[in-house]
Coordinates of C-alpha atoms in Angstrom, one line a residue:
X24 CA -37.5 -11.0 -5.2
X25 CA -36.8 -13.8 -2.7
X26 CA -37.8 -17.1 -4.4
X27 CA -36.6 -19.7 -1.9
X28 CA -35.1 -19.9 1.6
X29 CA -33.5 -23.0 3.0
X30 CA -32.5 -23.3 6.7
X31 CA -30.7 -26.4 8.0
X32 CA -29.6 -26.9 11.6
X33 CA -30.0 -23.2 12.3
X34 CA -30.7 -22.4 16.0
X35 CA -34.0 -24.2 16.8
X36 CA -34.6 -25.2 13.1
X37 CA -33.7 -28.7 11.9
X38 CA -34.6 -28.1 8.3
X39 CA -37.1 -25.7 6.6
X40 CA -37.5 -24.9 2.9
X41 CA -39.8 -22.1 1.9
X42 CA -40.8 -21.2 -1.6
X43 CA -42.0 -17.6 -1.6
X44 CA -44.3 -15.9 -4.0
X45 CA -44.9 -12.3 -5.1
X46 CA -47.4 -10.4 -3.0
X47 CA -48.0 -10.6 0.7
X48 CA -46.4 -13.5 2.5
X49 CA -47.5 -13.7 6.2
X50 CA -45.9 -15.6 9.1
X51 CA -48.1 -16.3 12.2
X52 CA -47.6 -18.4 15.3
X53 CA -47.6 -18.2 19.0
X54 CA -45.1 -15.9 20.8
X55 CA -41.8 -17.7 21.1
X56 CA -42.5 -20.2 18.3
X57 CA -39.6 -18.9 16.3
X58 CA -41.2 -16.6 13.8
X59 CA -38.4 -14.0 14.1
X60 CA -35.9 -16.8 13.2
X61 CA -37.0 -16.4 9.6
X62 CA -36.2 -12.7 9.7
X63 CA -33.0 -13.2 11.7
X64 CA -31.8 -16.0 9.3
X65 CA -31.9 -13.5 6.4
X66 CA -30.1 -10.9 8.6
X67 CA -27.4 -13.5 9.3
X68 CA -27.2 -14.5 5.7
X69 CA -26.0 -11.0 4.9
X70 CA -23.5 -11.0 7.8
X71 CA -25.8 -9.6 10.5
X72 CA -25.7 -10.5 14.1
X73 CA -29.3 -10.9 15.0
X74 CA -28.5 -14.5 15.8
X75 CA -25.4 -14.6 18.1
X76 CA -22.6 -17.0 16.8
X77 CA -22.9 -19.2 19.9
X78 CA -26.6 -19.8 19.0
X79 CA -26.2 -20.1 15.3
X80 CA -25.8 -23.8 15.0
X81 CA -28.5 -26.2 16.3
X82 CA -27.4 -27.9 19.6
X83 CA -25.9 -31.3 18.9
X84 CA -24.8 -30.3 15.4
X85 CA -21.5 -29.2 14.0
X86 CA -22.6 -27.1 11.0
X87 CA -25.6 -25.1 9.7
X88 CA -26.7 -23.7 6.4
X89 CA -28.6 -20.6 5.4
X90 CA -29.4 -20.4 1.7
X91 CA -31.6 -18.0 -0.3
X92 CA -32.4 -17.8 -4.0
X93 CA -33.2 -14.3 -5.4
X94 CA -34.6 -13.2 -8.7
X95 CA -32.7 -10.0 -9.3
X96 CA -33.5 -6.7 -11.0
X97 CA -31.2 -5.0 -13.6
X98 CA -30.1 -2.5 -11.0
X99 CA -28.8 -5.3 -8.7
X100 CA -27.3 -7.1 -11.7
X101 CA -25.3 -4.0 -12.7
X102 CA -24.1 -3.7 -9.1
X103 CA -22.9 -7.3 -9.2
X104 CA -21.2 -6.8 -12.5
X105 CA -19.5 -3.6 -11.2
X106 CA -18.1 -5.8 -8.4
X107 CA -16.9 -8.6 -10.6
X108 CA -19.7 -11.0 -9.7
X109 CA -21.0 -13.4 -12.4
X110 CA -24.8 -13.6 -12.7
X111 CA -26.6 -16.4 -14.6
X112 CA -30.2 -16.0 -15.8
X113 CA -30.9 -13.2 -13.2
X114 CA -30.7 -15.8 -10.4
X115 CA -28.7 -15.4 -7.3
X116 CA -27.9 -18.2 -4.9
X117 CA -26.5 -16.8 -1.6
X118 CA -25.3 -19.2 1.0
X119 CA -23.8 -19.0 4.5
X120 CA -22.2 -22.3 5.7
X121 CA -21.2 -22.2 9.3
X122 CA -19.3 -24.9 11.1
X123 CA -17.4 -25.5 14.3
X124 CA -13.6 -25.4 14.0
X125 CA -11.3 -25.4 17.1
X126 CA -14.2 -24.7 19.3
X127 CA -15.1 -21.6 17.3
X128 CA -17.9 -21.0 14.8
X129 CA -16.5 -20.2 11.3
X130 CA -18.6 -19.1 8.4
X131 CA -18.1 -19.2 4.6
X132 CA -20.2 -16.9 2.4
X133 CA -20.8 -17.7 -1.3
X134 CA -22.7 -16.2 -4.2
X135 CA -23.5 -18.8 -7.0
X136 CA -20.8 -21.1 -5.4
X137 CA -18.2 -18.4 -5.5
X138 CA -16.7 -17.4 -2.1
X139 CA -17.3 -13.7 -1.2
X140 CA -16.4 -11.5 1.7
X141 CA -19.0 -10.7 4.4
X142 CA -18.5 -7.0 3.9
X143 CA -19.6 -7.3 0.3
X144 CA -22.8 -9.2 1.3
X145 CA -23.5 -6.4 3.8
X146 CA -23.5 -4.0 0.9
X147 CA -25.6 -6.3 -1.3
X148 CA -28.2 -7.1 1.3
X149 CA -30.2 -3.8 1.4
X150 CA -30.5 -4.0 -2.5
X151 CA -32.2 -7.4 -2.2
X152 CA -34.3 -7.1 0.9
X153 CA -35.4 -4.2 3.2
X154 CA -36.1 -5.0 6.8
X155 CA -38.5 -2.8 8.7
X156 CA -39.9 -3.0 12.2
X157 CA -40.8 -0.9 15.2
X158 CA -37.4 -1.5 16.6
X159 CA -35.8 0.4 13.7
X160 CA -36.2 3.7 15.6
X161 CA -32.5 3.8 16.3
X162 CA -31.7 3.8 12.6
X163 CA -33.0 7.4 12.3
X164 CA -30.1 8.5 14.5
X165 CA -27.7 7.3 11.9
X166 CA -26.5 9.9 9.3
X167 CA -25.6 7.1 6.9
X168 CA -29.1 5.7 7.0
X169 CA -30.8 9.1 6.5
X170 CA -28.3 10.0 3.7
X171 CA -29.0 6.8 1.9
X172 CA -32.8 7.4 2.0
X173 CA -32.4 10.7 0.3
X174 CA -29.6 9.7 -2.1
X175 CA -31.1 6.4 -3.2
X176 CA -34.5 8.1 -3.7
X177 CA -33.0 10.9 -5.9
X178 CA -32.3 10.9 -9.6
X179 CA -29.1 9.7 -11.2
X180 CA -27.8 13.3 -11.1
X181 CA -27.8 13.1 -7.3
X182 CA -25.8 9.8 -7.3
X183 CA -23.3 11.3 -9.8
X184 CA -22.9 14.3 -7.5
X185 CA -22.3 12.0 -4.5
X186 CA -19.7 10.1 -6.5
X187 CA -18.1 13.3 -7.6
X188 CA -18.0 14.6 -4.0
X189 CA -16.2 11.4 -2.9
X190 CA -13.7 11.5 -5.7
X191 CA -13.0 15.3 -5.3
X192 CA -12.7 14.9 -1.5
X193 CA -10.2 12.1 -2.0
X194 CA -8.2 14.3 -4.4
X195 CA -8.3 17.2 -1.9
X196 CA -6.9 14.9 0.9
X197 CA -4.1 13.6 -1.4
X198 CA -3.3 17.1 -2.6
X199 CA -3.1 18.5 1.0
X200 CA -0.9 15.6 2.0
X201 CA 1.3 16.2 -1.0
X202 CA 1.6 19.9 -0.2
X203 CA 2.3 19.2 3.4
X204 CA 5.0 16.7 2.4
X205 CA 6.6 19.2 0.0
X206 CA 6.6 22.0 2.6
X207 CA 8.1 19.6 5.1
X208 CA 10.8 18.6 2.6
X209 CA 11.7 22.2 1.8
X210 CA 11.9 23.0 5.5
X211 CA 14.0 19.9 6.1
X212 CA 16.3 20.9 3.1
X213 CA 16.6 24.4 4.6
X214 CA 17.6 22.9 8.0
X215 CA 20.0 20.5 6.3
X216 CA 21.5 23.4 4.2
X217 CA 22.1 25.6 7.1
X218 CA 23.4 22.7 9.2
X219 CA 25.8 21.8 6.3
X220 CA 26.8 25.4 5.9
X221 CA 27.7 25.6 9.6
X222 CA 29.7 22.4 9.4
X223 CA 31.5 23.6 6.3
X224 CA 32.3 26.9 8.1
X225 CA 33.8 25.0 11.0
X226 CA 35.8 22.7 8.8
X227 CA 37.1 25.6 6.7
X228 CA 38.1 27.5 9.8
X229 CA 40.0 24.4 10.9
X230 CA 42.2 24.8 7.8
X231 CA 42.5 21.1 7.2
X232 CA 45.1 20.1 4.7
X233 CA 47.0 16.9 5.7
X234 CA 45.2 13.8 6.8
X235 CA 48.4 12.9 8.8
X236 CA 48.5 16.2 10.7
X237 CA 47.4 14.6 14.0
X238 CA 50.2 12.0 13.8
X239 CA 52.7 14.7 13.0
X240 CA 51.5 16.9 15.8
X241 CA 51.8 14.1 18.3
X242 CA 55.4 13.6 17.2
X243 CA 56.1 17.3 17.6
X244 CA 54.4 17.4 20.9
X245 CA 56.6 14.5 22.1
X246 CA 59.7 16.2 20.8
X247 CA 58.9 19.6 22.3
X248 CA 57.9 18.1 25.6
X249 CA 61.3 16.4 25.9
X250 CA 63.4 19.2 24.3
X251 CA 65.7 19.7 27.4
X252 CA 66.6 16.1 27.6
X253 CA 67.2 15.9 23.8
X254 CA 69.7 18.8 24.0
X255 CA 71.6 17.5 27.0
X256 CA 71.9 14.0 25.7
X257 CA 72.9 15.0 22.2
X258 CA 75.6 17.4 23.6
X259 CA 76.9 14.6 25.8
X260 CA 76.9 12.1 22.8
X261 CA 78.7 14.7 20.7
X262 CA 81.3 15.1 23.4
X263 CA 81.8 11.4 23.5
X264 CA 82.4 11.3 19.8
X265 CA 84.5 14.4 19.3
X266 CA 85.2 16.9 22.1
X267 CA 87.3 19.9 21.1
X268 CA 87.7 20.8 24.7
X269 CA 89.2 17.4 25.7
X270 CA 90.9 15.7 22.7
X271 CA 92.2 12.8 24.7
X272 CA 88.8 11.6 26.0
X273 CA 86.7 11.2 22.9
X274 CA 86.2 8.5 20.3
X275 CA 87.7 10.6 17.5
X276 CA 90.9 11.1 19.5
X277 CA 91.2 7.4 20.2
X278 CA 90.6 6.6 16.5
X279 CA 93.2 9.1 15.4
X280 CA 95.8 7.6 17.8
X281 CA 94.9 4.1 16.4
X282 CA 95.4 5.2 12.8
X283 CA 98.8 6.6 13.7
X284 CA 99.9 3.4 15.3
X285 CA 98.6 1.3 12.4
X286 CA 100.4 3.5 9.9
X287 CA 103.7 2.7 11.8
X288 CA 103.0 -1.0 11.6
X289 CA 102.5 -1.0 7.8
X290 CA 106.2 -1.1 7.3
X291 CA 106.1 -4.5 8.8
X292 CA 103.0 -5.6 7.0
X293 CA 101.3 -3.8 4.1
X294 CA 98.0 -5.6 4.7
X295 CA 97.6 -3.6 7.9
X296 CA 97.0 -0.6 5.7
X297 CA 93.5 -2.0 5.1
X298 CA 92.7 -1.7 8.8
X299 CA 93.9 1.9 8.8
X300 CA 91.7 2.8 5.9
X301 CA 88.7 1.3 7.7
X302 CA 89.4 3.4 10.8
X303 CA 89.8 6.5 8.6
X304 CA 86.3 5.8 7.1
X305 CA 84.9 5.3 10.6
X306 CA 86.4 8.6 11.7
X307 CA 84.8 10.4 8.7
X308 CA 81.4 8.9 9.6
X309 CA 81.8 9.9 13.2
X310 CA 82.6 13.4 12.1
X311 CA 79.4 13.4 9.9
X312 CA 77.3 12.2 12.9
X313 CA 78.8 14.9 15.1
X314 CA 78.0 17.5 12.4
X315 CA 74.4 16.2 12.1
X316 CA 74.0 16.5 15.9
X317 CA 75.2 20.0 15.8
X318 CA 72.8 20.9 13.0
X319 CA 69.9 19.2 14.9
X320 CA 70.8 21.2 18.1
X321 CA 70.8 24.4 16.0
X322 CA 67.4 23.5 14.6
X323 CA 66.0 23.0 18.1
X324 CA 67.3 26.4 19.1
X325 CA 65.9 28.1 16.0
X326 CA 62.5 26.3 16.1
X327 CA 59.6 28.8 16.1
X328 CA 56.9 26.3 17.3
X329 CA 56.3 26.0 20.9
X330 CA 54.7 23.3 22.9
X331 CA 51.5 25.3 23.7
X332 CA 50.8 26.0 20.1
X333 CA 51.2 22.4 19.0
X334 CA 49.0 21.1 21.9
X335 CA 46.3 23.7 21.1
X336 CA 46.2 22.6 17.4
X337 CA 46.2 18.9 18.4
X338 CA 43.3 19.5 20.8
X339 CA 41.3 21.3 18.2
X340 CA 41.7 18.5 15.6
X341 CA 41.0 15.8 18.1
X342 CA 37.9 17.7 19.3
X343 CA 36.7 17.9 15.7
X344 CA 37.0 14.2 15.3
X345 CA 35.0 13.6 18.5
X346 CA 32.3 16.2 17.5
X347 CA 31.6 14.7 14.1
X348 CA 32.6 11.1 15.0
X349 CA 34.9 11.1 12.0
X350 CA 38.6 10.7 11.6
X351 CA 40.6 13.6 10.1
X352 CA 40.8 12.0 6.7
X353 CA 37.0 11.6 6.6
X354 CA 36.6 15.2 7.8
X355 CA 38.7 16.5 4.9
X356 CA 36.6 14.4 2.5
X357 CA 33.4 15.7 4.0
X358 CA 34.6 19.3 3.7
X359 CA 35.5 18.7 0.1
X360 CA 32.0 17.2 -0.5
X361 CA 30.3 20.2 1.2
X362 CA 32.2 22.6 -1.0
X363 CA 30.4 21.0 -4.0
X364 CA 26.9 21.2 -2.6
X365 CA 24.6 23.5 -4.6
X366 CA 23.2 26.6 -3.1
X367 CA 19.8 26.5 -1.5
X368 CA 17.0 26.6 -4.1
X369 CA 14.8 29.4 -3.0
X370 CA 12.3 28.8 -5.8
X371 CA 8.8 28.0 -4.6
X372 CA 7.3 27.5 -8.1
X373 CA 6.2 23.9 -7.3
X374 CA 4.7 25.0 -4.0
X375 CA 2.8 27.8 -5.6
X376 CA 1.4 25.4 -8.3
X377 CA 0.2 23.0 -5.6
X378 CA -1.4 25.8 -3.6
X379 CA -3.2 27.1 -6.8
X380 CA -4.3 23.6 -7.6
X381 CA -5.6 23.2 -4.0
X382 CA -7.5 26.5 -4.3
X383 CA -9.1 25.4 -7.6
X384 CA -10.0 22.0 -6.3
X385 CA -11.4 23.3 -3.1
X386 CA -13.5 25.8 -5.1
X387 CA -14.8 23.0 -7.2
X388 CA -15.5 20.9 -4.1
X389 CA -17.5 23.7 -2.5
X390 CA -19.6 24.1 -5.7
X391 CA -20.4 20.4 -5.8
X392 CA -21.3 20.4 -2.1
X393 CA -23.8 23.2 -2.8
X394 CA -25.3 21.3 -5.7
X395 CA -25.5 18.0 -3.7
X396 CA -27.1 19.8 -0.8
X397 CA -29.6 21.5 -3.2
X398 CA -30.6 18.2 -4.7
X399 CA -31.0 16.6 -1.3
X400 CA -33.2 19.4 -0.2
X401 CA -35.4 19.0 -3.3
X402 CA -35.8 15.3 -2.6
X403 CA -36.4 16.0 1.1
X404 CA -39.1 18.6 0.3
X405 CA -40.9 16.1 -2.0
X406 CA -40.5 13.2 0.4
X407 CA -41.9 15.4 3.3
X408 CA -45.1 16.1 1.4
X409 CA -45.6 12.5 0.2
X410 CA -45.0 10.9 3.6
X411 CA -47.2 13.5 5.3
X412 CA -50.1 12.7 3.0
X413 CA -49.7 9.0 3.5
X414 CA -49.5 9.5 7.3
X415 CA -52.9 11.2 7.2
X416 CA -54.3 8.2 5.1
X417 CA -53.0 6.0 7.9
X418 CA -55.0 7.8 10.5
X419 CA -52.3 10.2 11.8
X420 CA -54.3 13.3 10.7
X421 CA -52.5 15.6 13.1
X422 CA -49.0 14.3 12.4
X423 CA -46.3 16.6 11.1
X424 CA -43.2 15.3 9.4
X425 CA -40.2 17.4 8.3
X426 CA -36.7 16.8 7.0
X427 CA -34.2 19.3 8.4
X428 CA -30.9 19.7 6.6
X429 CA -28.2 21.9 8.1
X430 CA -24.6 22.6 7.2
X431 CA -21.7 20.8 9.0
X432 CA -18.0 20.5 8.3
X433 CA -17.7 18.9 4.9
X434 CA -16.5 15.3 4.3
X435 CA -16.7 12.7 1.6
X436 CA -20.4 12.4 2.4
X437 CA -21.0 16.1 1.8
X438 CA -21.8 19.0 4.2
X439 CA -25.3 18.1 5.2
X440 CA -26.5 17.0 8.6
X441 CA -29.9 15.4 8.1
X442 CA -32.7 15.1 10.7
X443 CA -36.1 13.4 10.3
X444 CA -38.4 15.4 12.6
X445 CA -41.8 14.2 13.8
X446 CA -44.8 15.5 15.8
X447 CA -47.9 13.4 16.3
X448 CA -50.0 16.1 17.9
X449 CA -50.7 19.8 17.0
X450 CA -49.4 21.1 20.3
X451 CA -46.2 19.1 20.0
X452 CA -43.1 20.7 18.6
X453 CA -41.2 18.9 15.8
X454 CA -38.4 16.8 17.3
X455 CA -36.0 14.1 16.1
X456 CA -38.1 11.1 15.3
X457 CA -36.0 8.7 17.3
X458 CA -36.8 10.6 20.5
X459 CA -40.5 11.3 20.3
X460 CA -42.3 8.6 18.2
X461 CA -44.3 5.8 19.8
X462 CA -44.3 2.2 18.6
X463 CA -47.6 2.4 16.8
X464 CA -46.7 5.7 15.2
X465 CA -43.3 4.2 14.2
X466 CA -45.1 1.4 12.4
X467 CA -47.2 3.7 10.3
X468 CA -44.3 6.1 9.7
X469 CA -42.1 3.3 8.4
X470 CA -44.9 2.1 6.2
X471 CA -45.5 5.6 4.8
X472 CA -41.8 6.0 4.2
X473 CA -41.4 2.7 2.5
X474 CA -44.5 3.3 0.3
X475 CA -43.1 6.6 -0.9
X476 CA -39.5 5.7 -1.5
X477 CA -39.2 5.4 -5.3
X478 CA -36.3 2.9 -5.3
X479 CA -36.4 0.4 -2.6
X480 CA -35.7 -3.3 -2.5
X481 CA -38.1 -5.6 -4.4
X482 CA -38.6 -7.5 -1.1
X483 CA -39.6 -5.8 2.2
X484 CA -39.7 -7.7 5.5
X485 CA -42.1 -6.2 8.0
X486 CA -41.5 -7.4 11.6
X487 CA -44.8 -7.0 13.5
X488 CA -45.4 -3.7 11.8
X489 CA -49.0 -3.8 13.0
X490 CA -48.1 -4.2 16.6
X491 CA -50.2 -1.9 18.9
X492 CA -52.5 -0.8 16.1
X493 CA -56.3 -1.2 16.1
X494 CA -59.4 0.3 14.5
X495 CA -59.0 2.6 11.6
X496 CA -55.2 2.9 12.1
X497 CA -54.9 -0.9 11.7
X498 CA -57.3 -1.0 8.6
X499 CA -55.4 1.8 6.9
X500 CA -52.1 0.1 7.6
X501 CA -53.3 -3.2 6.2
X502 CA -54.7 -1.5 3.1
X503 CA -51.4 0.2 2.4
X504 CA -49.4 -3.0 2.9
X505 CA -51.8 -4.7 0.4
X506 CA -51.2 -1.8 -2.0
X507 CA -47.5 -2.1 -1.7
X508 CA -47.7 -5.9 -2.2
X509 CA -49.3 -5.4 -5.6
X510 CA -45.9 -4.5 -7.0
X511 CA -43.5 -5.7 -4.3
X512 CA -42.9 -8.8 -2.4
X513 CA -43.9 -8.4 1.2
X514 CA -42.8 -10.7 4.0
X515 CA -44.6 -10.0 7.2
X516 CA -44.6 -11.3 10.8
X517 CA -47.9 -10.6 12.5
X518 CA -50.2 -11.5 15.4
X519 CA -53.2 -9.8 14.0
X520 CA -55.9 -11.8 12.2
X521 CA -57.0 -8.9 10.0
X522 CA -53.5 -8.7 8.4
X523 CA -53.1 -12.4 8.3
X524 CA -56.4 -12.9 6.5
X525 CA -55.2 -10.5 3.7
X526 CA -52.2 -12.7 3.0
X527 CA -51.5 -14.1 -0.5
X528 CA -49.4 -16.8 1.1
X529 CA -49.9 -17.8 4.8
X530 CA -47.2 -19.7 6.8
X531 CA -47.7 -21.0 10.3
X532 CA -44.7 -21.3 12.6
X533 CA -44.8 -23.9 15.4
X534 CA -42.5 -24.9 18.2
X535 CA -42.4 -28.6 19.2
X536 CA -40.4 -30.5 21.8
X537 CA -39.4 -34.1 21.0
X538 CA -37.2 -36.2 23.3
X539 CA -36.0 -33.1 25.0
X540 CA -35.1 -31.3 21.8
X541 CA -36.9 -28.1 20.8
X542 CA -37.6 -27.5 17.2
X543 CA -39.2 -24.8 15.1
X544 CA -41.2 -26.0 12.1
X545 CA -43.1 -24.2 9.3
X546 CA -46.3 -25.1 7.6
X547 CA -47.8 -23.5 4.5
X548 CA -51.5 -23.1 5.0
X549 CA -53.2 -24.0 1.7
X550 CA -56.8 -24.9 2.5
X551 CA -59.4 -22.4 3.7
X552 CA -60.0 -24.6 6.8
X553 CA -56.3 -24.5 7.8
X554 CA -56.3 -20.7 7.4
X555 CA -59.6 -20.4 9.3
X556 CA -58.2 -22.4 12.2
X557 CA -55.1 -20.3 12.4
X558 CA -57.0 -17.1 12.3
X559 CA -59.3 -18.4 15.0
X560 CA -56.2 -19.1 17.2
X561 CA -55.0 -15.5 16.6
X562 CA -58.4 -14.2 17.6
X563 CA -58.4 -16.2 20.8
X564 CA -59.6 -19.7 19.8
X565 CA -61.7 -22.1 21.8
X566 CA -65.1 -20.8 20.8
X567 CA -67.3 -21.0 17.7
X568 CA -67.6 -17.2 17.2
X569 CA -63.9 -17.0 16.7
X570 CA -64.0 -19.5 14.0
X571 CA -66.9 -17.9 12.3
X572 CA -65.2 -14.5 12.5
X573 CA -62.1 -16.0 11.0
X574 CA -64.1 -17.3 8.1
X575 CA -65.7 -13.9 7.6
X576 CA -62.3 -12.3 7.4
X577 CA -61.1 -14.8 4.8
X578 CA -64.2 -14.3 2.7
X579 CA -64.0 -10.6 2.9
X580 CA -60.3 -10.6 1.9
X581 CA -61.1 -12.9 -1.0
X582 CA -64.0 -10.7 -2.2

């Protein structure tokens, strides 16, 4: 129950403090006086946008405050505890401090001086106060709103089913993701395996053995490409050193003659023998060189490799390096690594287990969906009858109300598509309530619905719920509001003297202009005279009969 509301520098309000009581609390005042600011301030307290940010703070001020004190039920207390919120003596102080920072309006939300997120207050709000007005027609197009009506009205079993649905749906999504990931991994492994097998086949066919093969092939290519010049030059060099065809014109011949002459000179000087020995050694080395040249020339003649074969092999190896962007040594290493790779695991045991788990979980999900739908239909049938009876009591004797539940694709909310259908006249076909109901009919329907919901907020705020009603319709509406107010706290904005005269607490909202500044003020009407004068104003004012009628209404309500 709402115990107190404090508004400071909010829109047109400078400061207002209201102490609420249980029962029917009524707000009256001229059109445009700011009555809806009371409702809108509570909407803004829970993060709503009824008051735009640019109009939230009173002109000329830099900050504003909305603060409400609630006395809470055990249900709300459990909700707060479940969300790690500390509650003291079943009292809840909710505040919204808004201030201007860097030309923007910034808000801080608190519960019992502890900062909370706006989203959390949006969840908490409907548990504390229920707003209802003729403009709520659009809500009946919202599946979330209609689901909550049925689910919150139902027994604990229904709430448990809904929680089970949400958890099972989450498990299904995770399991499907896991299965998809596993299948993608297996497919990727297959692709990688076949790709690696193809690479290994190419490398094996290349017959790689020596990481220096390309260097060696380049050398061979250079040698074979210049084979003719090698032969001619080496033959010429060999002839320079030792030419059997012309002994007088080669190095070996000149050394032999020199050795002979030195030997003749040794008879004059024995030390010359040393020079002769050196020449003999040189001659031997030259003969070794000539022999090596001859062997090299023979090897060239006997060489089996030809230039085309060497160039083809070199091209193949260099192309492999380019294809895989790896040098030959790395290619050999990769081939050796690929040889060690295990064969592809064709076992699908894990996949089969996941598929079986998915089948089981989906079967469980479908069963819970049917149970949830069954429970919702039971609640819908009961609510249909109760609301229909109340509508007749409110003067809508020909009205028909039905709740249609059809199957749709399942989600974490279930598989139910809910429609509230309404018909005000016997010749009118049932149709979605948001498209066929009038303002006056909507007022009475909302009242009938709120009256029959077994678990709604302890505080209900009716915004001109009596608008457009008169006669028996108005009297039956007021009687039902009074009946609800016996156990619930009702806040009600009205322009009708009949409803205002029934109030347990009556507030008058006024708008004043002082020095160019517009302000909305609130006055609690305590004396009978004050209430009589306000009712007379609502009736039309300015004549004695209005005042007398106002007093009659007050006396009748007090009787």
